[in-house]
Short mmCIF file of C-alpha atoms in Angstrom, two decimals:
data_model
loop_
_atom_site.label_atom_id
_atom_site.label_comp_id
_atom_site.label_asym_id
_atom_site.label_seq_id
_atom_site.Cartn_x
_atom_site.Cartn_y
_atom_site.Cartn_z
CA UNK E 1 21.39 -1.04 0.56
CA UNK E 2 21.84 -2.78 -2.83
CA UNK E 3 19.79 -5.76 -4.02
CA UNK E 4 20.46 -8.15 -6.88
CA UNK E 5 16.77 -7.73 -7.76
CA UNK E 6 16.24 -4.83 -10.17
CA UNK E 7 14.24 -2.07 -8.50
CA UNK E 8 13.17 0.80 -10.71
CA UNK E 9 14.37 4.25 -9.76
CA UNK E 10 11.70 6.02 -7.69
CA UNK E 11 10.06 2.79 -6.62
CA UNK E 12 8.05 2.78 -3.38
CA UNK E 13 9.70 -0.50 -2.43
CA UNK E 14 13.48 -0.54 -2.27
CA UNK E 15 15.35 -3.02 -0.06
CA UNK E 16 15.06 -0.58 2.82
CA UNK E 17 11.24 -1.01 2.75
CA UNK E 18 10.22 -4.70 2.28
CA UNK E 19 6.52 -4.39 3.14
CA UNK E 20 4.33 -7.36 3.90
CA UNK E 21 1.32 -8.24 1.80
CA UNK E 22 -0.94 -11.15 0.73
CA UNK E 23 -1.35 -12.08 -2.93
CA UNK E 24 -2.34 -14.95 -5.10
CA UNK E 25 -1.35 -16.23 -8.51
CA UNK E 26 -4.62 -17.71 -9.74
CA UNK E 27 -6.68 -18.99 -6.83
CA UNK E 28 -5.84 -19.05 -3.14
CA UNK E 29 -5.43 -16.59 -0.37
CA UNK E 30 -3.84 -16.39 3.05
CA UNK E 31 -3.43 -13.81 5.82
CA UNK E 32 -0.63 -12.41 7.97
CA UNK E 33 -2.38 -12.69 11.32
CA UNK E 34 -0.23 -15.52 12.70
CA UNK E 35 2.98 -13.74 11.75
CA UNK E 36 1.61 -10.46 13.16
CA UNK E 37 0.91 -12.33 16.42
CA UNK E 38 4.56 -13.19 17.04
CA UNK E 39 6.55 -10.90 19.38
CA UNK E 40 8.28 -7.93 17.87
CA UNK E 41 11.78 -9.46 17.97
CA UNK E 42 10.47 -12.08 15.51
CA UNK E 43 9.39 -9.33 13.13
CA UNK E 44 12.82 -7.78 13.32
CA UNK E 45 14.55 -11.11 12.71
CA UNK E 46 12.38 -11.87 9.70
CA UNK E 47 13.01 -8.45 8.20
CA UNK E 48 16.79 -8.75 8.69
CA UNK E 49 16.86 -12.21 7.12
CA UNK E 50 14.80 -11.10 4.13
CA UNK E 51 17.11 -8.12 3.57
CA UNK E 52 20.11 -10.38 3.76
CA UNK E 53 18.65 -12.92 1.24
CA UNK E 54 17.74 -10.13 -1.19
CA UNK E 55 21.02 -8.18 -0.86
CA UNK E 56 23.69 -8.20 -3.52
CA UNK E 57 26.16 -9.67 -1.07
CA UNK E 58 24.19 -12.90 -0.51
CA UNK E 59 24.48 -15.84 -2.92
CA UNK E 60 21.58 -17.96 -1.49
CA UNK E 61 19.06 -16.66 -3.99
CA UNK E 62 21.33 -14.70 -6.31
CA UNK E 63 23.13 -17.77 -7.61
CA UNK E 64 20.41 -20.42 -7.24
CA UNK E 65 18.12 -19.99 -10.22
CA UNK E 66 15.67 -22.73 -9.29
CA UNK E 67 15.21 -21.35 -5.78
CA UNK E 68 14.96 -17.79 -7.01
CA UNK E 69 12.24 -18.71 -9.49
CA UNK E 70 10.25 -20.24 -6.62
CA UNK E 71 10.84 -17.31 -4.22
CA UNK E 72 10.29 -14.31 -6.48
CA UNK E 73 7.07 -13.53 -8.31
CA UNK E 74 6.41 -10.61 -10.65
CA UNK E 75 4.04 -8.12 -9.07
CA UNK E 76 2.28 -7.79 -12.46
CA UNK E 77 1.41 -11.51 -12.27
CA UNK E 78 -0.40 -11.42 -8.92
CA UNK E 79 -3.67 -10.30 -7.40
CA UNK E 80 -3.39 -8.43 -4.13
CA UNK E 81 -5.74 -9.21 -1.17
CA UNK E 82 -6.40 -7.73 2.26
CA UNK E 83 -3.21 -8.40 4.18
CA UNK E 84 -4.99 -9.76 7.30
CA UNK E 85 -8.24 -11.06 8.56
CA UNK E 86 -9.49 -7.90 10.24
CA UNK E 87 -11.42 -8.81 13.33
CA UNK E 88 -11.99 -5.31 14.63
CA UNK E 89 -11.62 -1.87 13.09
CA UNK E 90 -11.42 1.39 15.08
CA UNK E 91 -11.20 4.86 13.58
CA UNK E 92 -9.80 7.79 15.48
CA UNK E 93 -10.26 11.53 15.00
CA UNK E 94 -6.73 12.73 15.70
CA UNK E 95 -6.06 15.70 13.42
CA UNK E 96 -6.61 18.92 15.24
CA UNK E 97 -6.95 20.92 12.01
CA UNK E 98 -9.62 18.56 10.65
CA UNK E 99 -11.55 18.50 13.96
CA UNK E 100 -11.34 22.30 14.07
CA UNK E 101 -12.54 22.76 10.50
CA UNK E 102 -15.52 20.41 10.93
CA UNK E 103 -16.33 22.05 14.27
CA UNK E 104 -16.31 25.51 12.73
CA UNK E 105 -18.62 24.36 9.93
CA UNK E 106 -21.24 22.80 12.24
CA UNK E 107 -20.83 24.66 15.56
CA UNK E 108 -18.95 27.90 14.87
CA UNK E 109 -15.42 29.08 15.85
CA UNK E 110 -16.24 29.46 19.54
CA UNK E 111 -17.17 25.74 19.86
CA UNK E 112 -14.97 24.21 17.19
CA UNK E 113 -13.36 21.55 19.45
CA UNK E 114 -15.43 19.56 21.92
CA UNK E 115 -14.23 19.82 25.56
CA UNK E 116 -12.76 16.28 25.52
CA UNK E 117 -10.79 16.60 22.30
CA UNK E 118 -7.41 17.69 23.78
CA UNK E 119 -7.63 15.29 26.70
CA UNK E 120 -8.08 11.97 24.88
CA UNK E 121 -7.83 10.44 21.37
CA UNK E 122 -11.48 10.44 20.25
CA UNK E 123 -12.51 7.36 18.23
CA UNK E 124 -15.37 5.10 17.22
CA UNK E 125 -15.70 1.44 16.31
CA UNK E 126 -16.14 0.89 12.60
CA UNK E 127 -17.22 -2.02 10.47
CA UNK E 128 -14.42 -4.51 9.68
CA UNK E 129 -16.40 -6.51 7.12
CA UNK E 130 -16.52 -3.61 4.65
CA UNK E 131 -12.78 -2.83 4.73
CA UNK E 132 -11.58 -3.59 1.19
CA UNK E 133 -8.22 -3.69 -0.61
CA UNK E 134 -7.09 -1.05 -3.10
CA UNK E 135 -8.76 -1.49 -6.50
CA UNK E 136 -12.12 -2.62 -5.15
CA UNK E 137 -14.98 -0.51 -6.51
CA UNK E 138 -17.72 0.71 -4.14
CA UNK E 139 -21.31 1.61 -4.82
CA UNK E 140 -22.79 4.94 -3.80
CA UNK E 141 -24.62 4.17 -0.53
CA UNK E 142 -28.35 4.43 0.16
CA UNK E 143 -29.78 5.82 3.36
CA UNK E 144 -31.86 8.46 5.02
CA UNK E 145 -31.13 12.14 4.65
CA UNK E 146 -32.91 15.25 5.84
CA UNK E 147 -32.66 18.73 4.46
CA UNK E 148 -32.74 21.67 6.89
CA UNK E 149 -35.92 23.11 5.35
CA UNK E 150 -38.10 20.03 5.63
CA UNK E 151 -39.72 18.33 8.62
CA UNK E 152 -39.17 14.66 7.64
CA UNK E 153 -36.29 12.67 6.18
CA UNK E 154 -36.28 11.02 2.73
CA UNK E 155 -34.68 7.81 1.55
CA UNK E 156 -32.37 7.51 -1.43
CA UNK E 157 -28.77 7.61 -2.64
CA UNK E 158 -26.29 9.84 -0.93
CA UNK E 159 -25.55 13.00 -2.84
CA UNK E 160 -22.44 13.94 -0.82
CA UNK E 161 -20.03 11.05 -0.99
CA UNK E 162 -16.60 12.06 0.23
CA UNK E 163 -13.12 10.65 0.70
CA UNK E 164 -11.12 10.87 3.95
CA UNK E 165 -7.35 10.96 3.71
CA UNK E 166 -6.15 8.67 6.44
CA UNK E 167 -3.49 6.16 7.46
CA UNK E 168 -3.93 3.12 9.70
CA UNK E 169 -1.82 0.68 11.59
CA UNK E 170 -2.24 -3.08 12.11
CA UNK E 171 -1.99 -4.39 15.68
CA UNK E 172 0.64 -7.12 16.21
CA UNK E 173 2.14 -9.07 19.04
CA UNK E 174 0.43 -11.75 21.13
CA UNK E 175 -3.29 -11.20 21.79
CA UNK E 176 -3.95 -9.34 24.98
CA UNK E 177 -6.36 -10.58 27.61
CA UNK E 178 -9.71 -8.95 28.37
CA UNK E 179 -9.08 -6.64 31.33
CA UNK E 180 -5.42 -6.12 30.36
CA UNK E 181 -4.12 -2.87 29.00
CA UNK E 182 -1.15 -2.04 26.84
CA UNK E 183 1.11 0.44 28.64
CA UNK E 184 2.30 3.33 26.51
CA UNK E 185 5.89 2.33 27.16
CA UNK E 186 5.15 -1.06 25.52
CA UNK E 187 2.84 0.23 22.77
CA UNK E 188 5.49 -0.09 20.01
CA UNK E 189 5.62 -3.83 20.68
CA UNK E 190 2.08 -4.03 19.31
CA UNK E 191 2.29 -1.71 16.28
CA UNK E 192 3.08 -4.04 13.33
CA UNK E 193 3.07 -1.60 10.45
CA UNK E 194 1.09 0.97 8.50
CA UNK E 195 -1.12 1.29 5.44
CA UNK E 196 -2.89 4.08 3.59
CA UNK E 197 -6.64 4.41 4.18
CA UNK E 198 -9.65 6.08 2.51
CA UNK E 199 -12.50 6.01 5.04
CA UNK E 200 -15.24 6.84 2.55
CA UNK E 201 -18.07 8.96 3.98
CA UNK E 202 -21.59 9.96 2.99
CA UNK E 203 -21.84 13.40 4.50
CA UNK E 204 -25.61 13.89 4.02
CA UNK E 205 -26.42 10.50 5.62
CA UNK E 206 -23.90 11.23 8.36
CA UNK E 207 -25.42 14.64 9.21
CA UNK E 208 -28.83 13.10 9.90
CA UNK E 209 -27.76 9.90 11.71
CA UNK E 210 -24.71 10.77 13.82
CA UNK E 211 -26.52 12.24 16.83
CA UNK E 212 -26.28 10.89 19.51
CA UNK E 213 -24.08 7.85 18.85
CA UNK E 214 -21.84 8.85 15.93
CA UNK E 215 -21.17 7.45 12.43
CA UNK E 216 -23.09 4.42 11.19
CA UNK E 217 -24.36 3.83 7.61
CA UNK E 218 -22.45 6.95 6.43
CA UNK E 219 -19.15 5.09 7.04
CA UNK E 220 -19.83 1.38 6.98
CA UNK E 221 -20.46 1.08 3.20
CA UNK E 222 -16.73 0.95 2.53
CA UNK E 223 -13.18 1.63 3.72
CA UNK E 224 -10.27 1.24 1.34
CA UNK E 225 -6.72 0.36 2.39
CA UNK E 226 -3.47 -0.16 0.52
CA UNK E 227 -2.40 -3.82 0.23
CA UNK E 228 1.19 -3.44 1.48
CA UNK E 229 1.93 -3.11 5.23
CA UNK E 230 5.02 -0.92 5.66
CA UNK E 231 6.84 -1.95 8.84
CA UNK E 232 7.64 0.49 11.66
CA UNK E 233 11.30 -0.55 11.25
CA UNK E 234 11.31 0.69 7.66
CA UNK E 235 9.69 3.95 8.90
CA UNK E 236 12.08 4.41 11.80
CA UNK E 237 14.38 6.88 10.00
CA UNK E 238 11.41 9.15 9.42
CA UNK E 239 10.35 9.44 13.10
CA UNK E 240 10.24 13.11 14.25
CA UNK E 241 9.42 14.93 17.49
CA UNK E 242 5.88 14.57 18.70
CA UNK E 243 3.50 17.54 18.48
CA UNK E 244 3.33 19.83 21.48
CA UNK E 245 0.22 18.95 23.45
CA UNK E 246 -1.46 21.53 25.68
CA UNK E 247 -2.87 20.61 28.16
CA UNK E 248 -0.20 18.00 28.95
CA UNK E 249 -1.74 14.53 28.54
CA UNK E 250 -2.63 12.42 31.56
CA UNK E 251 0.13 10.10 32.77
CA UNK E 252 -1.15 6.95 30.94
CA UNK E 253 -0.92 8.91 27.63
CA UNK E 254 2.44 10.60 28.25
CA UNK E 255 5.52 9.57 26.26
CA UNK E 256 8.59 11.59 25.22
CA UNK E 257 10.17 9.26 22.64
CA UNK E 258 9.51 10.49 19.08
CA UNK E 259 6.66 8.53 17.46
CA UNK E 260 5.41 10.99 14.91
CA UNK E 261 6.13 10.35 11.28
CA UNK E 262 7.08 12.65 8.43
CA UNK E 263 5.06 11.05 5.63
CA UNK E 264 4.03 13.12 2.60
CA UNK E 265 0.49 12.37 1.56
CA UNK E 266 -1.70 13.32 -1.39
CA UNK E 267 -5.08 12.50 -2.85
CA UNK E 268 -5.87 12.34 -6.52
CA UNK E 269 -9.19 12.03 -8.42
CA UNK E 270 -9.47 10.56 -11.90
CA UNK E 271 -12.87 11.26 -13.44
CA UNK E 272 -14.55 8.61 -15.64
CA UNK E 273 -12.89 8.59 -19.09
CA UNK E 274 -9.90 10.74 -17.96
CA UNK E 275 -6.46 9.19 -18.42
CA UNK E 276 -4.90 11.29 -15.67
CA UNK E 277 -5.04 11.44 -11.91
CA UNK E 278 -5.47 15.02 -10.70
CA UNK E 279 -4.12 16.02 -7.26
CA UNK E 280 -6.70 17.70 -5.03
CA UNK E 281 -4.77 17.90 -1.76
CA UNK E 282 -1.33 17.52 -0.17
CA UNK E 283 -0.96 16.78 3.53
CA UNK E 284 1.48 15.09 5.93
CA UNK E 285 1.10 12.48 8.68
CA UNK E 286 2.87 14.76 11.10
CA UNK E 287 -0.33 16.86 11.21
CA UNK E 288 -1.83 14.43 13.68
CA UNK E 289 -2.13 15.67 17.29
CA UNK E 290 -2.32 12.19 18.92
CA UNK E 291 0.38 9.65 18.23
CA UNK E 292 -0.09 5.98 17.38
CA UNK E 293 1.20 4.95 20.79
CA UNK E 294 -1.33 7.24 22.46
CA UNK E 295 -4.18 5.87 20.38
CA UNK E 296 -3.32 2.28 21.28
CA UNK E 297 -2.73 3.01 25.02
CA UNK E 298 -6.03 4.84 25.27
CA UNK E 299 -7.91 2.13 23.31
CA UNK E 300 -6.86 -0.51 25.84
CA UNK E 301 -6.76 1.43 29.10
CA UNK E 302 -10.27 0.22 29.93
CA UNK E 303 -9.21 -3.41 29.47
CA UNK E 304 -10.26 -3.77 25.83
CA UNK E 305 -8.40 -6.76 24.43
CA UNK E 306 -6.48 -6.48 21.15
CA UNK E 307 -5.83 -9.18 18.56
CA UNK E 308 -3.29 -9.48 15.75
CA UNK E 309 -4.82 -8.04 12.64
CA UNK E 310 -6.97 -5.46 14.35
CA UNK E 311 -6.93 -2.17 12.35
CA UNK E 312 -6.73 1.29 13.86
CA UNK E 313 -7.34 4.32 11.59
CA UNK E 314 -5.87 7.75 12.21
CA UNK E 315 -8.86 9.84 11.28
CA UNK E 316 -8.78 12.41 8.49
CA UNK E 317 -5.32 14.09 8.21
CA UNK E 318 -5.66 17.77 7.44
CA UNK E 319 -2.93 20.39 7.54
CA UNK E 320 -3.13 24.17 8.18
CA UNK E 321 -3.32 25.25 4.53
CA UNK E 322 -6.50 24.94 2.46
CA UNK E 323 -4.61 22.74 -0.06
CA UNK E 324 -3.76 20.32 2.73
CA UNK E 325 -7.36 19.64 3.85
CA UNK E 326 -7.96 15.87 3.81
CA UNK E 327 -11.61 15.71 2.66
CA UNK E 328 -13.92 17.26 0.07
CA UNK E 329 -16.05 18.50 2.94
CA UNK E 330 -13.19 20.80 3.90
CA UNK E 331 -11.77 21.48 0.41
CA UNK E 332 -15.16 22.61 -0.81
CA UNK E 333 -16.03 24.01 2.61
CA UNK E 334 -19.27 22.15 2.96
CA UNK E 335 -20.08 22.61 -0.76
CA UNK E 336 -19.78 26.38 -0.80
CA UNK E 337 -16.98 26.36 -3.45
CA UNK E 338 -15.65 24.11 -6.15
CA UNK E 339 -12.41 22.08 -6.21
CA UNK E 340 -10.47 21.92 -9.56
CA UNK E 341 -10.09 18.40 -10.94
CA UNK E 342 -8.32 18.66 -14.27
CA UNK E 343 -10.61 20.42 -16.72
CA UNK E 344 -13.59 20.03 -14.48
CA UNK E 345 -14.53 20.71 -10.86
CA UNK E 346 -16.04 18.85 -7.90
CA UNK E 347 -17.68 19.63 -4.58
CA UNK E 348 -17.99 15.94 -3.67
CA UNK E 349 -17.22 12.61 -5.36
CA UNK E 350 -19.22 11.77 -8.51
CA UNK E 351 -20.09 8.39 -9.95
CA UNK E 352 -17.16 7.02 -12.02
CA UNK E 353 -14.57 8.98 -10.09
CA UNK E 354 -11.52 7.01 -9.01
CA UNK E 355 -9.92 8.30 -5.78
CA UNK E 356 -6.31 7.38 -4.98
CA UNK E 357 -4.31 8.11 -1.83
CA UNK E 358 -0.53 8.10 -2.07
CA UNK E 359 2.15 8.41 0.55
CA UNK E 360 5.96 8.34 0.80
CA UNK E 361 8.96 9.32 2.93
CA UNK E 362 12.29 10.37 1.48
CA UNK E 363 15.66 10.96 3.16
CA UNK E 364 19.25 10.52 2.02
CA UNK E 365 18.25 9.22 -1.35
CA UNK E 366 16.00 6.49 0.10
CA UNK E 367 12.29 6.51 -0.72
CA UNK E 368 9.81 4.50 1.31
CA UNK E 369 6.35 4.35 -0.23
CA UNK E 370 3.04 2.62 0.32
CA UNK E 371 1.76 1.92 -3.21
CA UNK E 372 -1.78 2.77 -4.29
CA UNK E 373 -4.95 3.06 -2.21
CA UNK E 374 -7.48 3.26 -5.05
CA UNK E 375 -11.25 3.03 -5.13
CA UNK E 376 -13.82 3.84 -7.78
CA UNK E 377 -17.31 5.04 -6.92
CA UNK E 378 -20.04 3.28 -8.84
CA UNK E 379 -23.71 4.31 -9.10
CA UNK E 380 -26.02 3.34 -6.28
CA UNK E 381 -27.85 0.05 -6.54
CA UNK E 382 -31.52 0.12 -7.37
CA UNK E 383 -34.07 -1.20 -4.83
#
């Protein structure tokens, strides 16, 4: 597709992409919840109309300077915001390699995966209020930690802050009723689009607090997402066959239509004072065991209602090679080795480090990207 708008070579956002986002010039902010809440045919109609208006063949904007100046704004002139009012946020645990790695570290090879892991998409409810847009700095969290060789916990700043390479999707379509479920055959009608996600973690706080109910303060201090929601229609050419699941999923989780995506992902770290971003891992979204449709079908099978703007995270996306592990916990193997970051090394994230997650798909000369998912870790606040 060709647009009359000049798009730089290698841009994440050609006419084939057209992501949705919320921005302001000066003051003001809105959200996409109402648009997300429309039925999927409305999303497709809007996308087709926007592509038509921006195409080189259409004269509506191309030859109307006054209208074009109102409709088009330079990205360098705007401030990006969260794309939606996030009412609820759920994080899954859907990468078999990540779950296996963490299981080996803490339980050994014989008990790496918990008995339920291959039967259902494991997840937990996160904190929506601390989901922030790319570019928002976060402070190192405070909390309780306990070393193995002492009898009582201590309070202070986390020493083991980590990133988690994730993606997430925003729920769309009309709000479902309490007691209603989304059938897996209809799940795509409620998957609006995807963003990159860094679900920051404090591993030492997490280790002490997570039994018996799971993550709490170790996760809720901040989750970074990219500002642009890439639509599923834009990602459709990059759908690939689903992973082979053994045992076969129960009927309510079974679907044969491809809904796994070939999205290249990487994480970079830029230390304080360094001009360069240094890549620490490469992974791919296809490394997930459970699909987005399965996550949504399972989430609602008990009658949990979903609202436009709800956010569902994939969980850390790790691949089979050491260079594709999606967290410092894995890359440093629980701190037993160092990870090269330019001229220095890391075991976990240090104050002043800026972490960025990047993702793109490429096929037939078309590149679909997601932009930046950046966050800088600041020193802990003083009590």
